mmCIF file of C-alpha atoms in Angstrom:
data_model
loop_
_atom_site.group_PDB
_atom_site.id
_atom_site.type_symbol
_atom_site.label_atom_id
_atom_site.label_comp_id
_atom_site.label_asym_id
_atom_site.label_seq_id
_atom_site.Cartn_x
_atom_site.Cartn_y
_atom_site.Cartn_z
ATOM 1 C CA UNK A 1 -15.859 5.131 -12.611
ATOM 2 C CA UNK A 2 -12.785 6.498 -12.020
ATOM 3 C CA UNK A 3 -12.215 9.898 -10.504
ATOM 4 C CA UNK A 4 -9.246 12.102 -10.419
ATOM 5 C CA UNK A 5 -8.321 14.225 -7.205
ATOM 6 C CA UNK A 6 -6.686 17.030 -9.138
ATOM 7 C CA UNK A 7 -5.317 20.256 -7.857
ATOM 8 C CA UNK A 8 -4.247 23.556 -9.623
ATOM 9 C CA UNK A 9 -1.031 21.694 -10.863
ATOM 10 C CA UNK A 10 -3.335 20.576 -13.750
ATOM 11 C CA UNK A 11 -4.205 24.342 -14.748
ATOM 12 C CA UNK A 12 -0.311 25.159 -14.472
ATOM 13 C CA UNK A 13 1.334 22.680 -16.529
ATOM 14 C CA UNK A 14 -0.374 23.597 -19.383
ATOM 15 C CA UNK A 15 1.185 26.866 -19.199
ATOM 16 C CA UNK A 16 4.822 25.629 -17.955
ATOM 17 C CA UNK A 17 5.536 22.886 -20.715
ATOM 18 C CA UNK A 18 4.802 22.699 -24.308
ATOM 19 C CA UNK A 19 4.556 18.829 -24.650
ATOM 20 C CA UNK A 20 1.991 17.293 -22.333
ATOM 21 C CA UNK A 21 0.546 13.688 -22.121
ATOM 22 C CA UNK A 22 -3.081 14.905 -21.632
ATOM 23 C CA UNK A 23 -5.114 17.572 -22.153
ATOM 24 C CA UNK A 24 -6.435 19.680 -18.867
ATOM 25 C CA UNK A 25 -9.589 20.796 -20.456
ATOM 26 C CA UNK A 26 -10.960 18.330 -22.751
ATOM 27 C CA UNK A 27 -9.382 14.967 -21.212
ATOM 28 C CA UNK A 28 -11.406 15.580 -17.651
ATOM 29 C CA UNK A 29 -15.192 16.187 -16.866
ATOM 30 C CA UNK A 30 -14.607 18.754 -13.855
ATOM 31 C CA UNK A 31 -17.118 17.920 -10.997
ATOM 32 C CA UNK A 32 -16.376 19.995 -8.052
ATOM 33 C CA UNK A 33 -13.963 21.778 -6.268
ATOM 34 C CA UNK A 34 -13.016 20.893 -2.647
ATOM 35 C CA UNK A 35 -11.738 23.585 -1.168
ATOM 36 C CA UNK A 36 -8.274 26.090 -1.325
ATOM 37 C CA UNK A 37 -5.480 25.632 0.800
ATOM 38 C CA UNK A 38 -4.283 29.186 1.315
ATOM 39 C CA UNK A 39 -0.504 30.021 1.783
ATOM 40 C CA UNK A 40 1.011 32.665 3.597
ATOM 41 C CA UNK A 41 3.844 34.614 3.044
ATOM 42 C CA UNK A 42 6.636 34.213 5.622
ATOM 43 C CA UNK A 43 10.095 35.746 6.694
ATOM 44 C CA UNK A 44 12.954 34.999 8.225
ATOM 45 C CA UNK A 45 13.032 36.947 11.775
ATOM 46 C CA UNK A 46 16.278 38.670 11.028
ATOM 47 C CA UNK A 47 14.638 40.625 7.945
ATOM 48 C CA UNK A 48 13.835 44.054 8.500
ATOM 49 C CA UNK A 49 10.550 44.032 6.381
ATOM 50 C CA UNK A 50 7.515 43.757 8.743
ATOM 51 C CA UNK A 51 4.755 44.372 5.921
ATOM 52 C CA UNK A 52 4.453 43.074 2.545
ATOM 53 C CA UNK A 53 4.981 47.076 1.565
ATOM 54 C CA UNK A 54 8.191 47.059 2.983
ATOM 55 C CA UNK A 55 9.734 43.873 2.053
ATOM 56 C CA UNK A 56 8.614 45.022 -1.782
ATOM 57 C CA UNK A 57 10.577 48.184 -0.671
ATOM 58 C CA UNK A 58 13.234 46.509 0.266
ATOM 59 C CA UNK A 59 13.203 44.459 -2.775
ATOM 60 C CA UNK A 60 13.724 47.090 -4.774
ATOM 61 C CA UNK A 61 16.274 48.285 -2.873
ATOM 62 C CA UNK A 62 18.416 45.712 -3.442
ATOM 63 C CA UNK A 63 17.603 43.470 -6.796
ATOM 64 C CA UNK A 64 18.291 39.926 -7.050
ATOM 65 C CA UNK A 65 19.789 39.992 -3.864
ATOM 66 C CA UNK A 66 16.678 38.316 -1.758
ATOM 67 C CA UNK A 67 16.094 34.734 -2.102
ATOM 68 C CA UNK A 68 13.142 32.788 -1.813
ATOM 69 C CA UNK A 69 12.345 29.138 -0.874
ATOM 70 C CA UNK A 70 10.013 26.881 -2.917
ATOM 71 C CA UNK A 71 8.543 23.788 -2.488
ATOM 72 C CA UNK A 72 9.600 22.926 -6.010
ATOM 73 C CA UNK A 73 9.231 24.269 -9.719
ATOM 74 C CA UNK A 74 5.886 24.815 -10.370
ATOM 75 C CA UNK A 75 4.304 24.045 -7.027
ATOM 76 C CA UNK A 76 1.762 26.936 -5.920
ATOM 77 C CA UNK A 77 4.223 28.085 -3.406
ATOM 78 C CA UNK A 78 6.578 29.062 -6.309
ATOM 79 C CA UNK A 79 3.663 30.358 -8.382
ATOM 80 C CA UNK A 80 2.668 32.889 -5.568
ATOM 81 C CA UNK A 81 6.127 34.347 -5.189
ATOM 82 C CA UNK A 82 6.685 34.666 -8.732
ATOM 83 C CA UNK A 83 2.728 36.555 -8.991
ATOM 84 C CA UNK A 84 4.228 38.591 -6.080
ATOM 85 C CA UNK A 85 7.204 39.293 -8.414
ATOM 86 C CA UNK A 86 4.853 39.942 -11.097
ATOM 87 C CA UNK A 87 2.774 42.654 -9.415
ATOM 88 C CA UNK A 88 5.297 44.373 -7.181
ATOM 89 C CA UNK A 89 7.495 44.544 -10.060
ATOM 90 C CA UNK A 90 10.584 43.511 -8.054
ATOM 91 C CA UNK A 91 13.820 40.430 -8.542
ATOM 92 C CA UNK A 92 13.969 37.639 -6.182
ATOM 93 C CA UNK A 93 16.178 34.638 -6.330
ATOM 94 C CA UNK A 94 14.329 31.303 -6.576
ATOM 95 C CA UNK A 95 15.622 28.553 -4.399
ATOM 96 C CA UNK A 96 13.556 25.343 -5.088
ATOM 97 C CA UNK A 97 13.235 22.867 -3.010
ATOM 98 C CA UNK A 98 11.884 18.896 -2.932
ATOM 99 C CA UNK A 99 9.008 19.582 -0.420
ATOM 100 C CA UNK A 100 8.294 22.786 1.922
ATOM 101 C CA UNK A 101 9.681 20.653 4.687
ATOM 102 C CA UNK A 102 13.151 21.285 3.999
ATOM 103 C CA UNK A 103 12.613 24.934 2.543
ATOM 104 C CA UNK A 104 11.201 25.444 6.072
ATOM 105 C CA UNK A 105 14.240 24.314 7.450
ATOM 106 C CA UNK A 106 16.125 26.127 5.722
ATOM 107 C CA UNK A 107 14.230 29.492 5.921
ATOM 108 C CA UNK A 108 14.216 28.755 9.857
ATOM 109 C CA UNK A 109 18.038 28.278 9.679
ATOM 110 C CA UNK A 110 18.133 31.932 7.520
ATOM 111 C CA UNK A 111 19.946 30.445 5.020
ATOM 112 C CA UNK A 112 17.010 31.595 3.120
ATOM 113 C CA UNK A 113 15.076 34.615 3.522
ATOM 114 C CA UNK A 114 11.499 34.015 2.267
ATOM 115 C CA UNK A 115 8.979 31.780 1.444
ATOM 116 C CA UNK A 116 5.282 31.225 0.715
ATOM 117 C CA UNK A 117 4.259 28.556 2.761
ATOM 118 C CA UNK A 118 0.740 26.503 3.116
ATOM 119 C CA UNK A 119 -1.009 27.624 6.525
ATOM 120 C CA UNK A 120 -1.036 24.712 8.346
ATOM 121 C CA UNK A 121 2.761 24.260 7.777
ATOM 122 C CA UNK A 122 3.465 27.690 8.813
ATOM 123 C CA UNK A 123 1.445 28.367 11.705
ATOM 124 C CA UNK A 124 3.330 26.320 14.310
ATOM 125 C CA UNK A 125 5.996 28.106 13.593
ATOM 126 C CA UNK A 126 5.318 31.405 13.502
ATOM 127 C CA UNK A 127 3.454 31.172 16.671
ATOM 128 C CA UNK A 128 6.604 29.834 18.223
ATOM 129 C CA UNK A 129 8.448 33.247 16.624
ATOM 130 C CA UNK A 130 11.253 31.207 13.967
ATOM 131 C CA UNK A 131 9.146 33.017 10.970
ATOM 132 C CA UNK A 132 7.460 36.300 10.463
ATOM 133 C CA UNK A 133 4.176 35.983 8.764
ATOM 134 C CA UNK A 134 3.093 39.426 6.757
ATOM 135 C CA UNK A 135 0.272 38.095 4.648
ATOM 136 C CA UNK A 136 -2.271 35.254 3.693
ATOM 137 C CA UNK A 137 -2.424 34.391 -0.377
ATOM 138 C CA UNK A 138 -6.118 33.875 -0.578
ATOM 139 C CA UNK A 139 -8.651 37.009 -1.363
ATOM 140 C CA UNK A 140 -10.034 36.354 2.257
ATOM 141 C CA UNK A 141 -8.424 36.048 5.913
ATOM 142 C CA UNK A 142 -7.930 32.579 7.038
ATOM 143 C CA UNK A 143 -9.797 31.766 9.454
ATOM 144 C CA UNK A 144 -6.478 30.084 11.551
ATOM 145 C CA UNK A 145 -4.705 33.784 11.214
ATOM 146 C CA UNK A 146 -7.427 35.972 11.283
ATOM 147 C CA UNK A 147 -5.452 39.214 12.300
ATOM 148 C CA UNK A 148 -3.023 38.527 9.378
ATOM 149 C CA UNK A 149 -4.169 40.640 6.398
ATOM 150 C CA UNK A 150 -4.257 39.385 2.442
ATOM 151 C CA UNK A 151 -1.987 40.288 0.017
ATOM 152 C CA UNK A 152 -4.289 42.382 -1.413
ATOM 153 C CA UNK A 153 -5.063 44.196 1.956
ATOM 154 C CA UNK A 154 -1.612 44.812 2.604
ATOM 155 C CA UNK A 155 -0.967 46.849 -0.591
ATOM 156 C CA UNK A 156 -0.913 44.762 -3.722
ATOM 157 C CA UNK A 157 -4.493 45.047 -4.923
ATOM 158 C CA UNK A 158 -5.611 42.391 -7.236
ATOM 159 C CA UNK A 159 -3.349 39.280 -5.805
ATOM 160 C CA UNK A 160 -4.887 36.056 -5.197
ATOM 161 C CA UNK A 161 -3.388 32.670 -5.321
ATOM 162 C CA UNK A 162 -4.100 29.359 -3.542
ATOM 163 C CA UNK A 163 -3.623 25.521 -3.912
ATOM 164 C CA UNK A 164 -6.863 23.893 -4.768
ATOM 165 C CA UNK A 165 -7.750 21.068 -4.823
ATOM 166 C CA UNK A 166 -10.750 19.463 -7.320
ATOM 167 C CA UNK A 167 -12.592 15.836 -8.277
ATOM 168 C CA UNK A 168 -12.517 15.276 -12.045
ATOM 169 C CA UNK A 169 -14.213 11.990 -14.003
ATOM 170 C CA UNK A 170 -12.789 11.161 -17.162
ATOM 171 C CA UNK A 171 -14.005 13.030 -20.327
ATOM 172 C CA UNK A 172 -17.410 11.704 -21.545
ATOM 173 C CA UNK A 173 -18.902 10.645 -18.696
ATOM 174 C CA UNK A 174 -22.240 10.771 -18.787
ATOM 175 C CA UNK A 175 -24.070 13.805 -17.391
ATOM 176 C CA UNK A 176 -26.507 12.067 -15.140
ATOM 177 C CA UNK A 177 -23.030 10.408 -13.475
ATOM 178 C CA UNK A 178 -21.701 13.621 -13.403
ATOM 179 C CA UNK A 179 -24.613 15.244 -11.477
ATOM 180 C CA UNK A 180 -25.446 12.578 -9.243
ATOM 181 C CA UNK A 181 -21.485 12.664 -8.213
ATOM 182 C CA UNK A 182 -21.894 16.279 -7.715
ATOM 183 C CA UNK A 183 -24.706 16.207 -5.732
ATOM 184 C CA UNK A 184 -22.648 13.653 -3.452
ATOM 185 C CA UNK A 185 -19.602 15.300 -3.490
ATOM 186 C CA UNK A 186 -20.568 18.672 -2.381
ATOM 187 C CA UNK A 187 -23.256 16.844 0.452
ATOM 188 C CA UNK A 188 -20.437 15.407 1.831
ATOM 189 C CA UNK A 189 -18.395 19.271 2.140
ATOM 190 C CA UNK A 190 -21.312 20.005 3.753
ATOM 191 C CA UNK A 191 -21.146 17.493 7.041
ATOM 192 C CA UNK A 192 -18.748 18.988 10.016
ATOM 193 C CA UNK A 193 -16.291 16.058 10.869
ATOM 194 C CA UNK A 194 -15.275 16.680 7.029
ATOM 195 C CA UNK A 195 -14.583 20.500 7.128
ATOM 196 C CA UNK A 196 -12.990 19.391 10.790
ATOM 197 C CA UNK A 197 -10.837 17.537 9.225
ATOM 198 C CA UNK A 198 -9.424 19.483 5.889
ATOM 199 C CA UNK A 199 -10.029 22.526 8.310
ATOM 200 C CA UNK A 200 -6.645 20.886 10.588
ATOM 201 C CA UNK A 201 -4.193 20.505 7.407
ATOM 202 C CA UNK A 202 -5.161 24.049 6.427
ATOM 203 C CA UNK A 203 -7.842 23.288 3.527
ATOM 204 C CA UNK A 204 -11.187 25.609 3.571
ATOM 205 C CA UNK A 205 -14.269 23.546 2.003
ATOM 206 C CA UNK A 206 -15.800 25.086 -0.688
ATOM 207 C CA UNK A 207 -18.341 22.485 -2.681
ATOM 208 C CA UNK A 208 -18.742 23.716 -6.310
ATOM 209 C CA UNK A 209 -20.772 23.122 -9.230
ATOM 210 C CA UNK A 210 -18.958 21.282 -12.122
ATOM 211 C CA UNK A 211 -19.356 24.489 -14.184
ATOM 212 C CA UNK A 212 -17.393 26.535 -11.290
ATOM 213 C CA UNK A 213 -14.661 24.441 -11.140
ATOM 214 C CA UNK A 214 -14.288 24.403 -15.165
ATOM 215 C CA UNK A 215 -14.408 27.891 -14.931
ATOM 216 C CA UNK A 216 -11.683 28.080 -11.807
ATOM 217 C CA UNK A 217 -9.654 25.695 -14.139
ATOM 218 C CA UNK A 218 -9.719 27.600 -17.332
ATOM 219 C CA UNK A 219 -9.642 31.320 -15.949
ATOM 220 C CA UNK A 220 -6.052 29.740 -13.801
ATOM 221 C CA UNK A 221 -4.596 28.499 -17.501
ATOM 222 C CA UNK A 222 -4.794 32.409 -18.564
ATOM 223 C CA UNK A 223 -3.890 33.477 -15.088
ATOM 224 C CA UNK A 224 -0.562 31.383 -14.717
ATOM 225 C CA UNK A 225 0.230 32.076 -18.897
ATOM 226 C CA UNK A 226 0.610 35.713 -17.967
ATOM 227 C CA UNK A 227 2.558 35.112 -15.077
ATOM 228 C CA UNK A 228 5.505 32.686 -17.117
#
């Protein structure tokens, strides 16, 4: 059999374009998630806002002024500032990028003022003091920045968003195959040198059932639909 590593990408498209080659939902037999990659939303040093509150405040105070650094269209980076926009009610200027690597750069150079930026990426360099971290994307605190509070802890109640990352057979595989992979997949989570090793590029195991991660994958379509 062939399997699919997926991520949330496949839950987004079908809410960014009209006109798809497959179908997310009934093309794929979900099996189980791996884990979410949380991202955490960064600053340039030079801008004033040191909470989420007060870079929403300033924001507001000056509309469409702010920019922010992607990764790319439709990468989870973008998706989180755009939730952020969402929520906060507030206008930011989209820069996208081809890769976080050079929307680092560029936020570290201030030519650009925010961005959301996966954990592993970002910690290096906010321990060295070129960004400002105010808050981690996922419901939880990171265990690699546990003093840095969620979005939802710092004021906007509600806001969750995280790369993710899934195994998916092809649709009608049997059952039995799709249990016994499961079982595997989610045994493997378990063992240490594996959560070691996603732990160090920023990825915290989960280990799902097949019906979570259909869930995850369907409640994200309605999620991300609201949010474009």
């Amino acid at each position: 059999y062939t399997l699919l590593l997926a991520s949330q990408t496949n839950a987004i498209s079908a809410t960014l374009y009209t006109k798809l080659s497959f179908n997310p939902i009934d093309d794929f037999v979900p099996l189980s998630l791996i884990g979410r990659e949380p991202g955490v939303l960064v600053v340039h040093p030079s801008v004033a806002a040191k909470s989420v509150q007060e870079l929403i405040a300033l924001a507001k105070a000056k509309p469409g002024t702010l920019t922010y650094a992607s990764a790319g269209n439709g990468t989870s980076l973008h998706l989180a500032a755009e939730l952020l926009q969402s929520m906060a009610q507030v206008e930011l200027v989209h820069i996208p990028y081809k890769g976080s690597g050079p929307a680092e750069v560029d936020l570290m150079s201030g030519q650009v003022e925010i961005i959301f930026d996966p954990i592993a990426s970002a910690l290096p360099h906010v321990k060295a003091g070129k960004m400002r971290a105010l808050a981690i994307t996922t419901a939880k605190r990171s265990k690699l920045l546990p003093s840095l509070p969620t979005m939802a802890e710092a004021g906007l109640a509600g806001y969750e968003s995280a790369a993710w990352f899934g195994f998916f057979a092809p649709a009608k595989t049997p059952s039995a195959i799709v249990d016994r992979l499961n079982k595997e997949i989610v045994a493997i989570l378990k063992q240490k040198d594996i959560q070691e090793k996603l732990t160090a590029v920023g990825v915290e195991t989960i280990g799902t059932s097949a019906k979570e991660l259909d869930t995850l994958m369907r409640s994200d379509m309605v999620k991300w639909e609201k949010v474009f």
